[in-house]
Short mmCIF file of C-alpha atoms in Angstrom, two decimals:
data_model
loop_
_atom_site.label_atom_id
_atom_site.label_comp_id
_atom_site.label_asym_id
_atom_site.label_seq_id
_atom_site.Cartn_x
_atom_site.Cartn_y
_atom_site.Cartn_z
CA MET A 1 -29.88 6.63 -9.44
CA LYS A 2 -26.74 5.91 -10.27
CA LYS A 3 -23.38 7.67 -8.39
CA ASN A 4 -21.36 9.49 -9.82
CA ILE A 5 -17.29 7.26 -8.86
CA ALA A 6 -13.61 8.63 -9.46
CA ILE A 7 -11.45 6.53 -9.94
CA ILE A 8 -7.65 8.02 -9.07
CA MET A 9 -5.20 6.67 -10.50
CA GLY A 10 -1.05 7.39 -11.11
CA GLY A 11 0.64 8.97 -8.30
CA TYR A 12 3.72 10.54 -8.43
CA SER A 13 6.04 8.13 -7.58
CA SER A 14 7.59 5.16 -9.13
CA GLU A 15 4.89 3.25 -8.64
CA TYR A 16 2.53 5.37 -10.94
CA LYS A 17 2.51 2.20 -13.59
CA ILE A 18 0.89 0.20 -11.37
CA SER A 19 -1.22 2.42 -9.98
CA LEU A 20 -2.68 3.23 -13.35
CA LYS A 21 -2.82 -0.75 -14.21
CA SER A 22 -4.83 -1.03 -10.33
CA GLY A 23 -7.59 1.67 -11.51
CA ASN A 24 -7.89 0.45 -14.39
CA VAL A 25 -9.36 -3.28 -13.07
CA VAL A 26 -11.48 -1.10 -10.50
CA PHE A 27 -12.65 0.63 -13.76
CA GLU A 28 -13.36 -2.08 -15.65
CA THR A 29 -14.91 -4.57 -12.44
CA LEU A 30 -16.51 -1.57 -10.79
CA ASP A 31 -20.74 -2.41 -11.68
CA LYS A 32 -21.72 -0.22 -14.22
CA ASP A 33 -25.11 -1.08 -13.35
CA LYS A 34 -24.99 1.26 -9.51
CA TYR A 35 -21.98 3.01 -10.61
CA ASN A 36 -21.02 5.83 -13.29
CA ALA A 37 -17.47 5.16 -12.91
CA TYR A 38 -14.46 8.20 -14.31
CA ARG A 39 -10.38 7.07 -15.19
CA ILE A 40 -8.67 9.99 -13.28
CA HIS A 41 -5.36 10.23 -14.68
CA ILE A 42 -3.40 11.96 -10.95
CA PHE A 43 0.67 13.51 -12.17
CA LYS A 44 1.95 15.81 -11.47
CA ASP A 45 1.63 18.39 -14.51
CA LYS A 46 -1.80 17.44 -15.14
CA TRP A 47 -4.69 15.71 -13.58
CA VAL A 48 -7.09 15.08 -15.36
CA PHE A 49 -10.55 12.81 -16.82
CA VAL A 50 -9.38 10.17 -19.63
CA ASN A 51 -12.16 8.99 -22.19
CA ASP A 52 -12.37 5.69 -23.78
CA LEU A 53 -11.14 6.99 -26.22
CA ASP A 54 -8.19 8.15 -24.31
CA GLU A 55 -8.79 11.98 -24.55
CA GLU A 56 -8.27 14.47 -21.83
CA PHE A 57 -10.43 16.45 -19.44
CA PRO A 58 -9.10 19.18 -17.21
CA ILE A 59 -10.17 18.52 -13.54
CA ASP A 60 -10.62 21.32 -11.81
CA LYS A 61 -8.83 21.06 -8.05
CA ASN A 62 -11.09 23.40 -6.67
CA ASN A 63 -13.89 21.22 -6.40
CA PHE A 64 -12.33 18.12 -8.21
CA SER A 65 -15.09 18.32 -10.95
CA VAL A 66 -14.59 18.35 -14.69
CA LEU A 67 -16.31 19.54 -17.48
CA ILE A 68 -16.58 16.94 -20.67
CA ASN A 69 -18.47 18.87 -23.82
CA GLU A 70 -19.83 21.08 -21.45
CA THR A 71 -21.16 19.61 -18.43
CA LYS A 72 -20.25 19.90 -15.39
CA ILE A 73 -19.55 15.58 -13.56
CA GLU A 74 -19.33 16.26 -9.95
CA PHE A 75 -18.25 12.74 -7.99
CA ASP A 76 -19.91 10.95 -5.02
CA CYS A 77 -16.81 9.06 -4.52
CA VAL A 78 -13.66 8.80 -4.88
CA PHE A 79 -11.90 5.50 -5.34
CA ASN A 80 -8.19 5.91 -4.40
CA ALA A 81 -6.22 3.51 -6.35
CA ILE A 82 -3.16 5.28 -5.91
CA HIS A 83 0.22 2.85 -5.02
CA GLY A 84 2.44 5.51 -3.43
CA SER A 85 2.50 9.34 -3.69
CA PRO A 86 0.26 11.13 -3.27
CA GLY A 87 -2.06 8.53 -2.57
CA GLU A 88 -0.74 6.56 0.12
CA ASP A 89 1.01 9.33 1.96
CA GLY A 90 -2.70 11.46 3.35
CA TYR A 91 -1.88 13.82 -0.07
CA MET A 92 -5.33 13.24 -1.44
CA GLN A 93 -6.75 11.97 1.46
CA ALA A 94 -6.43 15.53 3.17
CA TYR A 95 -7.97 17.04 -0.01
CA PHE A 96 -10.89 14.94 -0.03
CA GLU A 97 -11.64 15.59 3.56
CA LEU A 98 -10.96 19.40 3.13
CA LEU A 99 -13.93 19.12 0.41
CA GLY A 100 -16.33 16.97 2.58
CA MET A 101 -15.87 13.94 -0.64
CA PRO A 102 -15.75 10.30 0.86
CA GLN A 103 -13.18 8.34 -0.54
CA THR A 104 -12.43 4.70 0.05
CA SER A 105 -8.95 4.68 1.16
CA CYS A 106 -8.04 5.35 5.82
CA SER A 107 -7.87 9.16 6.48
CA MET A 108 -5.43 11.46 6.07
CA TYR A 109 -3.26 10.47 9.29
CA GLN A 110 -3.54 7.02 8.78
CA ALA A 111 -2.44 6.78 5.08
CA ALA A 112 0.75 9.75 6.28
CA LEU A 113 1.70 7.61 9.48
CA THR A 114 1.53 3.83 7.61
CA PHE A 115 3.73 5.38 4.70
CA ASN A 116 6.47 6.46 6.94
CA LYS A 117 8.05 3.28 8.06
CA ARG A 118 10.00 4.39 10.88
CA ASP A 119 6.76 6.43 12.36
CA LEU A 120 4.73 3.25 12.08
CA LEU A 121 6.70 1.04 14.03
CA ALA A 122 7.07 3.24 16.76
CA THR A 123 3.38 3.69 17.12
CA LEU A 124 2.30 0.15 17.27
CA LYS A 125 5.68 -0.86 19.51
CA PRO A 126 3.59 -0.42 23.33
CA TYR A 127 1.07 -1.91 22.08
CA GLY A 128 2.92 -5.41 21.54
CA ILE A 129 3.03 -5.30 18.11
CA LYS A 130 6.82 -7.23 18.41
CA THR A 131 9.43 -5.50 14.95
CA ALA A 132 12.44 -6.18 13.76
CA GLU A 133 15.82 -4.66 15.09
CA SER A 134 16.32 -1.46 13.58
CA TYR A 135 18.69 1.80 13.08
CA TYR A 136 17.36 4.92 11.16
CA LEU A 137 19.86 7.46 9.18
CA ASN A 138 18.27 11.05 7.18
CA PHE A 139 20.30 12.57 4.41
CA GLY A 140 22.90 13.97 5.34
CA ASP A 141 23.83 12.40 8.34
CA THR A 142 27.08 10.38 9.68
CA VAL A 143 27.06 7.15 8.41
CA ASP A 144 29.03 4.96 11.30
CA GLU A 145 28.56 1.10 9.55
CA ASP A 146 30.50 -0.31 13.26
CA ALA A 147 27.66 1.22 14.61
CA ILE A 148 24.31 0.44 12.11
CA ILE A 149 25.96 -3.81 12.28
CA THR A 150 26.82 -3.72 16.09
CA LYS A 151 22.77 -2.84 16.53
CA VAL A 152 21.38 -4.95 13.29
CA GLY A 153 23.80 -6.98 12.68
CA LEU A 154 24.77 -8.90 8.86
CA PRO A 155 23.07 -9.66 6.78
CA CYS A 156 20.58 -6.31 7.14
CA PHE A 157 17.75 -4.73 4.74
CA VAL A 158 18.80 -1.23 4.04
CA LYS A 159 14.79 0.69 2.90
CA ALA A 160 13.81 4.03 2.04
CA ASN A 161 11.57 5.21 4.58
CA LYS A 162 9.43 6.29 2.48
CA ALA A 163 8.88 4.46 -0.38
CA GLY A 164 6.52 1.23 -1.42
CA SER A 165 6.28 -1.46 -3.45
CA SER A 166 10.20 -1.86 -2.21
CA PHE A 167 12.24 0.84 -4.54
CA GLY A 168 15.22 1.76 -2.78
CA ILE A 169 15.86 -1.79 -0.91
CA SER A 170 18.90 -3.96 -0.58
CA LYS A 171 20.18 -7.28 1.33
CA VAL A 172 23.44 -6.09 2.79
CA TYR A 173 25.87 -9.44 3.28
CA LYS A 174 29.30 -6.70 3.76
CA LYS A 175 30.52 -4.47 5.00
CA GLU A 176 32.37 -2.74 2.27
CA ASP A 177 28.62 -3.42 0.49
CA LEU A 178 26.73 -0.71 3.37
CA GLN A 179 27.87 2.35 1.65
CA MET A 180 26.24 1.51 -1.64
CA ALA A 181 22.91 0.18 -0.07
CA ILE A 182 22.50 3.54 1.68
CA GLU A 183 23.16 5.42 -1.23
CA ASN A 184 20.25 3.38 -3.20
CA SER A 185 17.93 3.91 -0.85
CA PHE A 186 18.68 7.74 -0.40
CA LYS A 187 17.67 8.33 -4.48
CA GLU A 188 13.84 7.38 -3.27
CA ASP A 189 13.78 9.22 0.11
CA ASN A 190 16.06 11.64 2.14
CA GLU A 191 15.18 8.95 5.44
CA ILE A 192 15.84 5.61 6.24
CA ILE A 193 15.49 2.45 8.05
CA ILE A 194 18.28 -0.57 8.56
CA GLU A 195 16.57 -3.65 9.83
CA GLN A 196 17.94 -6.62 11.04
CA PHE A 197 17.19 -9.17 9.15
CA LEU A 198 14.32 -11.87 9.69
CA ASP A 199 15.12 -15.67 8.78
CA GLY A 200 11.50 -16.59 8.73
CA VAL A 201 8.27 -17.39 6.96
CA GLU A 202 6.42 -14.26 5.30
CA VAL A 203 3.24 -13.79 5.17
CA SER A 204 1.24 -10.97 4.34
CA VAL A 205 -2.65 -10.34 6.14
CA GLY A 206 -5.32 -8.16 4.00
CA VAL A 207 -8.02 -6.52 6.58
CA ILE A 208 -10.74 -4.47 5.34
CA SER A 209 -13.83 -2.79 6.65
CA TYR A 210 -16.67 -5.74 4.34
CA ASN A 211 -20.32 -4.91 5.39
CA SER A 212 -19.08 -2.10 8.18
CA GLU A 213 -17.28 -4.91 9.93
CA THR A 214 -13.12 -5.49 10.51
CA LEU A 215 -12.81 -8.72 8.37
CA VAL A 216 -9.21 -11.07 8.87
CA LEU A 217 -9.46 -12.38 4.66
CA PRO A 218 -6.90 -15.39 3.84
CA ILE A 219 -3.43 -15.53 4.47
CA THR A 220 -1.31 -15.15 1.86
CA GLU A 221 3.00 -17.41 2.21
CA ILE A 222 5.57 -15.11 -0.09
CA VAL A 223 8.07 -17.35 -1.63
CA SER A 224 10.53 -15.22 -3.15
CA GLU A 225 12.14 -16.71 -6.01
CA ASN A 226 15.43 -13.53 -6.00
CA ASP A 227 17.32 -13.10 -2.28
CA PHE A 228 14.33 -11.55 -1.39
CA PHE A 229 10.36 -10.48 -1.49
CA ASP A 230 11.35 -7.24 -4.31
CA TYR A 231 9.98 -5.36 -6.58
CA GLU A 232 10.10 -7.85 -9.50
CA ALA A 233 9.10 -10.74 -6.98
CA LYS A 234 6.69 -8.30 -6.30
CA TYR A 235 5.16 -7.36 -9.97
CA LEU A 236 7.26 -9.61 -12.37
CA GLY A 237 6.20 -13.10 -11.37
CA GLN A 238 9.71 -13.30 -9.22
CA SER A 239 7.77 -15.05 -6.63
CA GLN A 240 5.24 -17.66 -5.35
CA GLU A 241 2.45 -15.90 -3.91
CA ILE A 242 0.37 -18.96 -1.69
CA THR A 243 -3.11 -18.18 -0.34
CA PRO A 244 -3.79 -19.55 2.13
CA ALA A 245 -0.66 -19.48 3.53
CA ARG A 246 1.37 -23.15 4.04
CA ILE A 247 1.11 -22.54 8.22
CA SER A 248 -0.19 -24.19 11.27
CA GLU A 249 -3.13 -22.88 12.77
CA ASP A 250 -1.07 -21.86 15.55
CA TYR A 251 0.88 -19.76 13.47
CA ALA A 252 -2.15 -18.39 11.02
CA ASN A 253 -4.35 -17.31 14.28
CA LYS A 254 -1.36 -15.35 15.68
CA VAL A 255 -0.89 -13.59 12.84
CA ARG A 256 -4.77 -12.45 11.97
CA THR A 257 -5.34 -11.63 15.43
CA GLU A 258 -1.37 -9.37 15.37
CA ALA A 259 -2.97 -8.19 12.24
CA LYS A 260 -6.45 -6.82 13.38
CA LYS A 261 -5.10 -5.41 16.40
CA ILE A 262 -3.44 -3.34 14.52
CA TYR A 263 -5.57 -2.48 12.27
CA GLU A 264 -8.31 -1.45 15.41
CA THR A 265 -4.91 0.08 17.35
CA LEU A 266 -4.81 3.05 14.15
CA LYS A 267 -9.00 3.10 13.46
CA MET A 268 -7.82 1.90 10.03
CA LYS A 269 -10.22 1.90 7.64
CA GLY A 270 -10.89 0.34 3.84
CA PHE A 271 -8.35 -2.04 2.35
CA SER A 272 -5.09 -3.35 4.07
CA ARG A 273 -2.22 -5.35 3.59
CA SER A 274 -0.18 -6.05 6.27
CA GLU A 275 3.45 -7.89 6.14
CA PHE A 276 4.98 -9.79 8.59
CA ILE A 277 7.85 -12.73 9.05
CA PHE A 278 7.83 -15.40 11.56
CA LYS A 279 11.02 -15.28 14.19
CA ASN A 280 10.67 -17.71 17.73
CA ASP A 281 7.34 -18.59 16.51
CA GLU A 282 6.31 -14.89 16.43
CA PRO A 283 4.99 -12.50 13.88
CA TYR A 284 6.66 -9.27 13.50
CA LEU A 285 6.16 -6.73 11.34
CA LEU A 286 7.44 -5.65 8.60
CA GLU A 287 5.00 -2.37 7.47
CA VAL A 288 1.53 -2.50 6.35
CA ASN A 289 1.07 -1.04 2.68
CA THR A 290 -3.08 1.36 2.22
CA VAL A 291 -3.48 0.65 -0.71
CA PRO A 292 -2.51 -2.51 -1.80
CA GLY A 293 -2.31 -3.67 -5.84
CA LEU A 294 -5.38 -4.32 -7.29
CA THR A 295 -4.86 -5.96 -10.50
CA LYS A 296 -6.20 -10.33 -10.35
CA GLU A 297 -2.55 -10.59 -9.47
CA SER A 298 -1.81 -8.98 -6.65
CA ILE A 299 -1.82 -10.22 -3.02
CA LEU A 300 -5.44 -8.87 -2.16
CA PRO A 301 -7.94 -9.50 -4.70
CA GLN A 302 -6.14 -12.85 -4.61
CA GLN A 303 -6.96 -13.29 -0.89
CA ALA A 304 -10.87 -11.52 -1.55
CA THR A 305 -11.12 -14.46 -3.70
CA GLU A 306 -10.00 -16.70 -1.39
CA ALA A 307 -12.57 -15.76 1.26
CA GLY A 308 -15.17 -15.99 -1.78
CA ILE A 309 -15.63 -12.32 -2.33
CA SER A 310 -15.94 -11.24 -6.13
CA LEU A 311 -13.41 -8.37 -7.15
CA LYS A 312 -17.20 -6.74 -7.85
CA ASP A 313 -17.72 -6.93 -4.91
CA LEU A 314 -14.78 -6.45 -2.83
CA PHE A 315 -15.02 -2.49 -5.18
CA GLY A 316 -18.38 -2.37 -4.41
CA ASN A 317 -17.95 -2.04 -0.94
CA ALA A 318 -15.20 -0.21 -0.71
CA VAL A 319 -17.36 2.32 -2.19
CA GLU A 320 -20.76 1.56 -0.04
CA GLU A 321 -18.16 1.92 2.86
CA ALA A 322 -16.95 5.15 2.60
CA LEU A 323 -20.50 6.79 1.25
CA LYS A 324 -21.80 5.63 4.87
CA LYS A 325 -19.08 7.83 6.46
#
């Protein structure tokens, strides 16, 4: 019997278009001899199954089933391809955990923690994970520009705390530009994080559960054509993503060790992609993504290909790992 796999895509955030691309790649790639794949669009105003004719059938949220032409379809597993909320921040994970339905991403707590940059970095610091100097602001707080600059220096990065894919992020060189950058970040989230600029090689490290083992994938070096790895650099081709990274074996060993340590310390499952910058020969953690891009051009699939893992095997393994849980 072929398993019914719901591929959830879309979401409630600025990243929904990228998520639809990721979800469609999974849909096209998943082994049709082993699985019946269903595209499920998750939006604030509708949860629907979308067939090959782009006809929509509403999802029954009581048990995450769908009625298609009088036939009720129930799912054996959910493949999570939603970047941002509600797929990467714990909401969908909690929902499926309550239903007892296997899903491919990490559990609720890990998703919520990693999506909150401030909480993630604070949690990992006692484990020896190095992070940039930072300053936190909540919406409505008094902005003391001198205190911020004293703490993190210039240039600095102003980021939305709970937003992915480089939305709501600015690089600030001058004190007079700080306020505008803060306002920009508050458009994405009511919490922001202002971080010291780290000037060094930036790398991205994929870590996945593969054949029931923690596997660190080949490292990718990020060389942005823009001032930093922003949305355009990430998704519109304005960067070089070089896999394997052009770094020394010493650097590679250090960052592999840190990425694996983070994955296992947090008791992660499924896919993860951690971003680091080297400073004084040591990797400093920027963030962890738990639903990374899954298009053929995305970083994690590039790394899997370099490791000799086809997309069909990468996605099929994610489903099989979820079904074992």
